[in-house]
PDB file of C-alpha atoms in Angstrom:
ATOM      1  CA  UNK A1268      10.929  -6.493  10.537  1.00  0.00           C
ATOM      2  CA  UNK A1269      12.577  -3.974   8.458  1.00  0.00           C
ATOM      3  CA  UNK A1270      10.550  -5.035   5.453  1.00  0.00           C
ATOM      4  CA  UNK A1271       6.805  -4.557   7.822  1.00  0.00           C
ATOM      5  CA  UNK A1272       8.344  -1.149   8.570  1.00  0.00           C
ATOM      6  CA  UNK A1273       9.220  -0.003   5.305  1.00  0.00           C
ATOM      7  CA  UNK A1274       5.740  -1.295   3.935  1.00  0.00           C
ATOM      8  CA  UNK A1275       4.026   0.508   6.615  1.00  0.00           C
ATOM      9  CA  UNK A1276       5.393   3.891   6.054  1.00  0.00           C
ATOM     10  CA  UNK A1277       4.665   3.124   2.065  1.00  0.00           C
ATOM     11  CA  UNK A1278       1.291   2.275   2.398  1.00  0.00           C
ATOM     12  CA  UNK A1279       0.829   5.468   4.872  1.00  0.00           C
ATOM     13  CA  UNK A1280       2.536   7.971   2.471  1.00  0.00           C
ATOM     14  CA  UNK A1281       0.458   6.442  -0.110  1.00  0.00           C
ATOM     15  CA  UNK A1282      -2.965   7.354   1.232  1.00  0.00           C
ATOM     16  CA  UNK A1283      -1.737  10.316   2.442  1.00  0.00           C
ATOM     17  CA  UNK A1284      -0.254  11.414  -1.139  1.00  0.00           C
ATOM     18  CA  UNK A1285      -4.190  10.733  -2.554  1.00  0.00           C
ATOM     19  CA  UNK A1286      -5.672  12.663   0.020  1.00  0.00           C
ATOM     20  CA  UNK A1287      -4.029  15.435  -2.100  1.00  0.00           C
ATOM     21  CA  UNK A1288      -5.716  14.392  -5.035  1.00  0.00           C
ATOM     22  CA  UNK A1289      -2.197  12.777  -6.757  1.00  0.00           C
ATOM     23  CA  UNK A1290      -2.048   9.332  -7.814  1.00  0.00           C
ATOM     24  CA  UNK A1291      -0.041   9.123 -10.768  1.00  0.00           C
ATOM     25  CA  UNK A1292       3.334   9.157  -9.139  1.00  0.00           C
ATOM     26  CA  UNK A1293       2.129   7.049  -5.855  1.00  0.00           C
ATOM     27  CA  UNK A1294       1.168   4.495  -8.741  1.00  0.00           C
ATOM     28  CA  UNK A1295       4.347   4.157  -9.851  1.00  0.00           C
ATOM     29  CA  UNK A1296       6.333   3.473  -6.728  1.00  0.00           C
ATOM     30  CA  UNK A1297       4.120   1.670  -5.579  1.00  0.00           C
ATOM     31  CA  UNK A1298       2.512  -0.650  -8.613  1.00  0.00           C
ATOM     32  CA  UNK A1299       4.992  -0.371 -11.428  1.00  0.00           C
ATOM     33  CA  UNK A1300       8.236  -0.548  -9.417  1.00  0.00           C
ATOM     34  CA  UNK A1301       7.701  -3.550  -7.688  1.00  0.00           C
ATOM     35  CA  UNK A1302       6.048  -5.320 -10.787  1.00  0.00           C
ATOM     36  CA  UNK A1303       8.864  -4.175 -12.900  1.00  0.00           C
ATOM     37  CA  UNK A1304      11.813  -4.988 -10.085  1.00  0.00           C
ATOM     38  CA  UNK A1305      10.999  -8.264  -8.137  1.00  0.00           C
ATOM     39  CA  UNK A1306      10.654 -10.584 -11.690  1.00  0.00           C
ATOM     40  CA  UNK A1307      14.054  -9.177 -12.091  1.00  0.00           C
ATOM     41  CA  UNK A1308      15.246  -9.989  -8.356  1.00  0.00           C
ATOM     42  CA  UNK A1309      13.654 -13.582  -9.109  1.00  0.00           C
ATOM     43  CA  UNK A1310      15.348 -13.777 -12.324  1.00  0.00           C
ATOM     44  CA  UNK A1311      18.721 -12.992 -11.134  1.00  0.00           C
ATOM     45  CA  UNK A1312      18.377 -15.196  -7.925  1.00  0.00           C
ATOM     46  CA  UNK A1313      17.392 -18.310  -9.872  1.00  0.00           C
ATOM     47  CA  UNK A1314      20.067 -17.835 -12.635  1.00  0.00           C
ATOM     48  CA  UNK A1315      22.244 -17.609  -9.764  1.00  0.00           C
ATOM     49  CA  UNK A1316      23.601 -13.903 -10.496  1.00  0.00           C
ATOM     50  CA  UNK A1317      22.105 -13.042  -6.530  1.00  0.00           C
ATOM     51  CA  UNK A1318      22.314 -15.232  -3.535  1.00  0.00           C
ATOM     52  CA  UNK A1319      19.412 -14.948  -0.471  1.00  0.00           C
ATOM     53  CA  UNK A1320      21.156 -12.197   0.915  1.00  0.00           C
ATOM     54  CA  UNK A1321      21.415 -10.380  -2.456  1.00  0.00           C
ATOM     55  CA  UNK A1322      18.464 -10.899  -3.115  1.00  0.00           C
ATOM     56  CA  UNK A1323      16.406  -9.692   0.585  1.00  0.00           C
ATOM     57  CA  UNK A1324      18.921  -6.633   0.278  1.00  0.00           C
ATOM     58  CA  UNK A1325      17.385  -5.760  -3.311  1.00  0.00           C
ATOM     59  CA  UNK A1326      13.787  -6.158  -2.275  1.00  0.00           C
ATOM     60  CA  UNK A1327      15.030  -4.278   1.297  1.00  0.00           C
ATOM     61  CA  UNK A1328      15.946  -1.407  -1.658  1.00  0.00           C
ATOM     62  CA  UNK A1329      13.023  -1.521  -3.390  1.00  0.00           C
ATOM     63  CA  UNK A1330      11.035  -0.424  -0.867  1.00  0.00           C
ATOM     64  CA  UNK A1331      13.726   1.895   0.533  1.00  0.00           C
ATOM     65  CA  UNK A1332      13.340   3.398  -3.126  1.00  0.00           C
ATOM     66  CA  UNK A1333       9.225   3.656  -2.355  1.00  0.00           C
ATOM     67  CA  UNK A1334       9.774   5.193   0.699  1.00  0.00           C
ATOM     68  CA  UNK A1335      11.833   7.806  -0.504  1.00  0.00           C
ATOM     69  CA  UNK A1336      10.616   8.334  -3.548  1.00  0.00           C
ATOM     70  CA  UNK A1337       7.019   9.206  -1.917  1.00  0.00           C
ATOM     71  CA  UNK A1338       8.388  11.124   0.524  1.00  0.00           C
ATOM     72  CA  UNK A1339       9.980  13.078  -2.183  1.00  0.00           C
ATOM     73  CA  UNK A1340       7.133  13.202  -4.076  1.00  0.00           C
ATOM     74  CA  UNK A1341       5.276  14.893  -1.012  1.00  0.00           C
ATOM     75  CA  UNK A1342       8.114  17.450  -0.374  1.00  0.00           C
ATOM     76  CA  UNK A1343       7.650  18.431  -3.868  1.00  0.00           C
ATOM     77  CA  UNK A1344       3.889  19.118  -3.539  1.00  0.00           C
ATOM     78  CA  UNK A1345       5.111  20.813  -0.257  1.00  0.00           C
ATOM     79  CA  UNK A1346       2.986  18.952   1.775  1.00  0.00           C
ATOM     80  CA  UNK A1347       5.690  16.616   3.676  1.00  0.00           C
ATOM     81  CA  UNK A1348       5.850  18.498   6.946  1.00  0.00           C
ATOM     82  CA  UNK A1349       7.401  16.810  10.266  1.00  0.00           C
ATOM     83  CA  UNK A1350       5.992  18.974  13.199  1.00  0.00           C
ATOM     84  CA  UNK A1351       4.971  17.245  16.531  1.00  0.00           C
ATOM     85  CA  UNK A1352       2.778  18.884  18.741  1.00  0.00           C
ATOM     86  CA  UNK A1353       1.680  17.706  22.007  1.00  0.00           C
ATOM     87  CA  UNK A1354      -0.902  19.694  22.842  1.00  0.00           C
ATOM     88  CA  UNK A1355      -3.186  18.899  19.970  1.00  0.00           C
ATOM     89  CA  UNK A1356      -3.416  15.586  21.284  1.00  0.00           C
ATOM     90  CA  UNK A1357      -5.555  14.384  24.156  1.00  0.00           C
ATOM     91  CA  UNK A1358      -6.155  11.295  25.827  1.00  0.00           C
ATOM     92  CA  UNK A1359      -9.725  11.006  23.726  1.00  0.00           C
ATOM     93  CA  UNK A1360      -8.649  11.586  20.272  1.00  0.00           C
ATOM     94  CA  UNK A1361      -5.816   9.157  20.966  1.00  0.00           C
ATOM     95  CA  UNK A1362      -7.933   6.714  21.658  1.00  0.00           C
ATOM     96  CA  UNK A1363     -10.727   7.380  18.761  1.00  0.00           C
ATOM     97  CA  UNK A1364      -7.306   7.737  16.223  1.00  0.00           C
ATOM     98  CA  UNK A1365      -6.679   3.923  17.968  1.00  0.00           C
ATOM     99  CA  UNK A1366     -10.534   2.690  17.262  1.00  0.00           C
ATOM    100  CA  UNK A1367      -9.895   3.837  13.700  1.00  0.00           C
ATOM    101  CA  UNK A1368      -6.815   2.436  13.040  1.00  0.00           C
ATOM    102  CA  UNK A1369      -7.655  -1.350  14.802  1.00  0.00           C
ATOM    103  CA  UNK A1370     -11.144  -1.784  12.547  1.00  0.00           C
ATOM    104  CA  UNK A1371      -8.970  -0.335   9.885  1.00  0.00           C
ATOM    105  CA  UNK A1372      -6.783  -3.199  10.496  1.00  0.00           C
ATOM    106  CA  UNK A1373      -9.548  -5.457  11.005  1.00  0.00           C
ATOM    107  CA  UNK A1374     -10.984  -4.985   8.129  1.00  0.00           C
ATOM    108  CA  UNK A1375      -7.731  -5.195   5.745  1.00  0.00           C
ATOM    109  CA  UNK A1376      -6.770  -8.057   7.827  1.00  0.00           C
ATOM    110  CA  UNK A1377     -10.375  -9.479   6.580  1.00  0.00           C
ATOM    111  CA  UNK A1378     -10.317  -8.156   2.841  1.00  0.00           C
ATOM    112  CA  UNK A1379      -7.145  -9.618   2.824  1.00  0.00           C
ATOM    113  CA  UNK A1380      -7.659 -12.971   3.338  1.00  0.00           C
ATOM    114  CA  UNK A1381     -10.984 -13.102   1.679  1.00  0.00           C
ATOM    115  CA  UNK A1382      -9.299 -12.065  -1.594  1.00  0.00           C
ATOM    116  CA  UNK A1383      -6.435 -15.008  -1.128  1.00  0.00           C
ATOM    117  CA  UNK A1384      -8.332 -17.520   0.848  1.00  0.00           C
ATOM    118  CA  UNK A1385      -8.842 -19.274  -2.424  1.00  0.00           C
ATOM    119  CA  UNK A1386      -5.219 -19.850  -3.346  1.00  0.00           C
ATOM    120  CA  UNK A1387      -5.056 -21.292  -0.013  1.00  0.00           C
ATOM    121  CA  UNK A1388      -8.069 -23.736   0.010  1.00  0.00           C
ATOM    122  CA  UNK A1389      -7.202 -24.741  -4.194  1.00  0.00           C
ATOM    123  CA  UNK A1390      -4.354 -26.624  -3.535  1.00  0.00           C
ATOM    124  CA  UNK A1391      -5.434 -29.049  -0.919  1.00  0.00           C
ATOM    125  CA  UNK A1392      -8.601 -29.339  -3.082  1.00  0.00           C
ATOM    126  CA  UNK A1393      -7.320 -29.795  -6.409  1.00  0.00           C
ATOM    127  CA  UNK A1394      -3.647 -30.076  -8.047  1.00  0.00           C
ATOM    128  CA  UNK A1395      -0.891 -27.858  -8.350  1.00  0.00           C
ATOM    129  CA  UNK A1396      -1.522 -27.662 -12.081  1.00  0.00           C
ATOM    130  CA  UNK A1397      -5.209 -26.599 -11.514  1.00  0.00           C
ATOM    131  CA  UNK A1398      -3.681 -23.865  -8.821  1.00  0.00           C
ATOM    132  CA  UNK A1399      -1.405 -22.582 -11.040  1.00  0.00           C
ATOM    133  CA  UNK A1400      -3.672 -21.661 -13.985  1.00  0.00           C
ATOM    134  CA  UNK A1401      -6.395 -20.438 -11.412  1.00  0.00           C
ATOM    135  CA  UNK A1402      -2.561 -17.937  -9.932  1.00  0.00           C
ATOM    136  CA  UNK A1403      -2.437 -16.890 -13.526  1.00  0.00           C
ATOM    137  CA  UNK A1404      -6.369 -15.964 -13.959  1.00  0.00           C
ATOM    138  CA  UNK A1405      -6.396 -14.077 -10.412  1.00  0.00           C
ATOM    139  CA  UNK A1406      -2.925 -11.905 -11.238  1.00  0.00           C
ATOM    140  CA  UNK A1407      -4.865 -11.019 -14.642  1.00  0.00           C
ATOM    141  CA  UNK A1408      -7.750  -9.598 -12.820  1.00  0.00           C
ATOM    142  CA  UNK A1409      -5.647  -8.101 -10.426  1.00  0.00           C
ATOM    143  CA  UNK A1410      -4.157  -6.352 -13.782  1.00  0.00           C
ATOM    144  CA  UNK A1411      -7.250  -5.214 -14.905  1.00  0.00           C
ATOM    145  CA  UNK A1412      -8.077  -3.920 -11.086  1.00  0.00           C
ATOM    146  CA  UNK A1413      -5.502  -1.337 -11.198  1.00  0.00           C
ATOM    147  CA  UNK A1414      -7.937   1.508 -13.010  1.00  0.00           C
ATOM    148  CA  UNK A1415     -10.261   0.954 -10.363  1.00  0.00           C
ATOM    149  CA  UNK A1416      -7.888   1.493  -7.953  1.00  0.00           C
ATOM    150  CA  UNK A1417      -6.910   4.403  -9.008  1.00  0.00           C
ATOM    151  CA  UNK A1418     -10.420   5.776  -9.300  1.00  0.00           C
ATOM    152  CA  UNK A1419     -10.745   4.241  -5.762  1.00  0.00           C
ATOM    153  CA  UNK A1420      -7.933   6.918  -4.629  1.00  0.00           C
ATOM    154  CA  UNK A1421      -8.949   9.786  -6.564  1.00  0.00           C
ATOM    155  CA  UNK A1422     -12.443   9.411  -5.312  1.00  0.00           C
ATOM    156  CA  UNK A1423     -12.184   8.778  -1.767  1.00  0.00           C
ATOM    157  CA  UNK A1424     -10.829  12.066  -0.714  1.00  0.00           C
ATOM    158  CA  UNK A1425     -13.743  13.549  -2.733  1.00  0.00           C
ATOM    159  CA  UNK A1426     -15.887  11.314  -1.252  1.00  0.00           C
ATOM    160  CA  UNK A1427     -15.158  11.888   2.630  1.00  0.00           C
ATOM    161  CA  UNK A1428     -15.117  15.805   1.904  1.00  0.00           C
ATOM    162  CA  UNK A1429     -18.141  15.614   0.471  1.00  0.00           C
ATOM    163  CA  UNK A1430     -19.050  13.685   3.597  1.00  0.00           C
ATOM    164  CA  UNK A1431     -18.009  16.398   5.878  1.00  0.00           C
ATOM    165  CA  UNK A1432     -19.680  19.048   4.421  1.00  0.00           C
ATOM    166  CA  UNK A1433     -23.155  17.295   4.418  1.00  0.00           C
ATOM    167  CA  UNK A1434     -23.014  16.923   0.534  1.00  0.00           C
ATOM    168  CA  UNK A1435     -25.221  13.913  -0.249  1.00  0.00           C
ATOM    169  CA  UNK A1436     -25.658  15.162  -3.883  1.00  0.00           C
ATOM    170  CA  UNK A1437     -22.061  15.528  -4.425  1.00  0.00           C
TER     171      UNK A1437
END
């Protein structure tokens, strides 16, 4: 459970870091890191260097790392600000901020699983060899995803100002 939370709050300081227009440094904690840390957790837990505890402790770490190191990131754009205020929030927007947050959740829930509903269905289909190369071909494409999900971040800000203002052309 301490894993969901710490994912949470580094997927939520992530979109809130690109609503500022910064995605180089959100990239890193959370794209790079992990692809440059967990082979290394796996590698030292199967040569034996890390036991399970070891090892859920160093992936607990990595995202504590995220986590901070976003949070960090936002304090240094001066836009990580902790202030609470009850008043601004009323029964109705509560609820609307709910709406928004469970189709959110509905629909990652559903992109989700339509994007790895394949690596479940291959292997009662076919063999493990066949699942295995067809692994290798998805984690290339999800290499070659990562510029357009960074334009995906830059643009989406834009996009909803844009939005806001009524700019269609824009």
């Amino acid at each position: 459970w301490i894993l969901c939370i710490l994912i949470i709050f580094s997927n939520i300081l992530n979109a809130f870091t690109s609503n500022f227009h910064r995605i180089v440094v959100p990239s890193i904690f959370m794209n790079l890191l992990p692809k440059l840390s967990m082979p290394l957790l796996v590698l030292l837990f199967g040569w034996q260097y890390l036991a399970v505890e070891g090892f859920t402790f160093g992936v607990l770490l990595l995202y504590i790392l995220i986590v901070l190191g976003l949070g960090g990131y936002l304090g240094f754009l001066g836009q990580f600000k902790l202030n609470f205020n009850r008043r601004k929030l009323n029964l109705p927007l509560v609820r609307r901020m709910g709406e928004y947050t469970f189709f959110g959740l509905l629909g990652s829930m559903g992109s989700l699983l339509a994007t790895r509903i394949d690596t479940i269905m291959i292997p009662g289909l076919l063999t493990l060899t066949s699942t295995g190369i067809y692994a290798v071909s998805m984690f290339i494409g999800s290499a070659i995803e990562i510029p357009a999900r960074s334009i995906t971040n830059i643009a989406s800000p834009l996009i909803v100002q844009a939005w806001e203002r009524k700019d269609y052309a824009e």
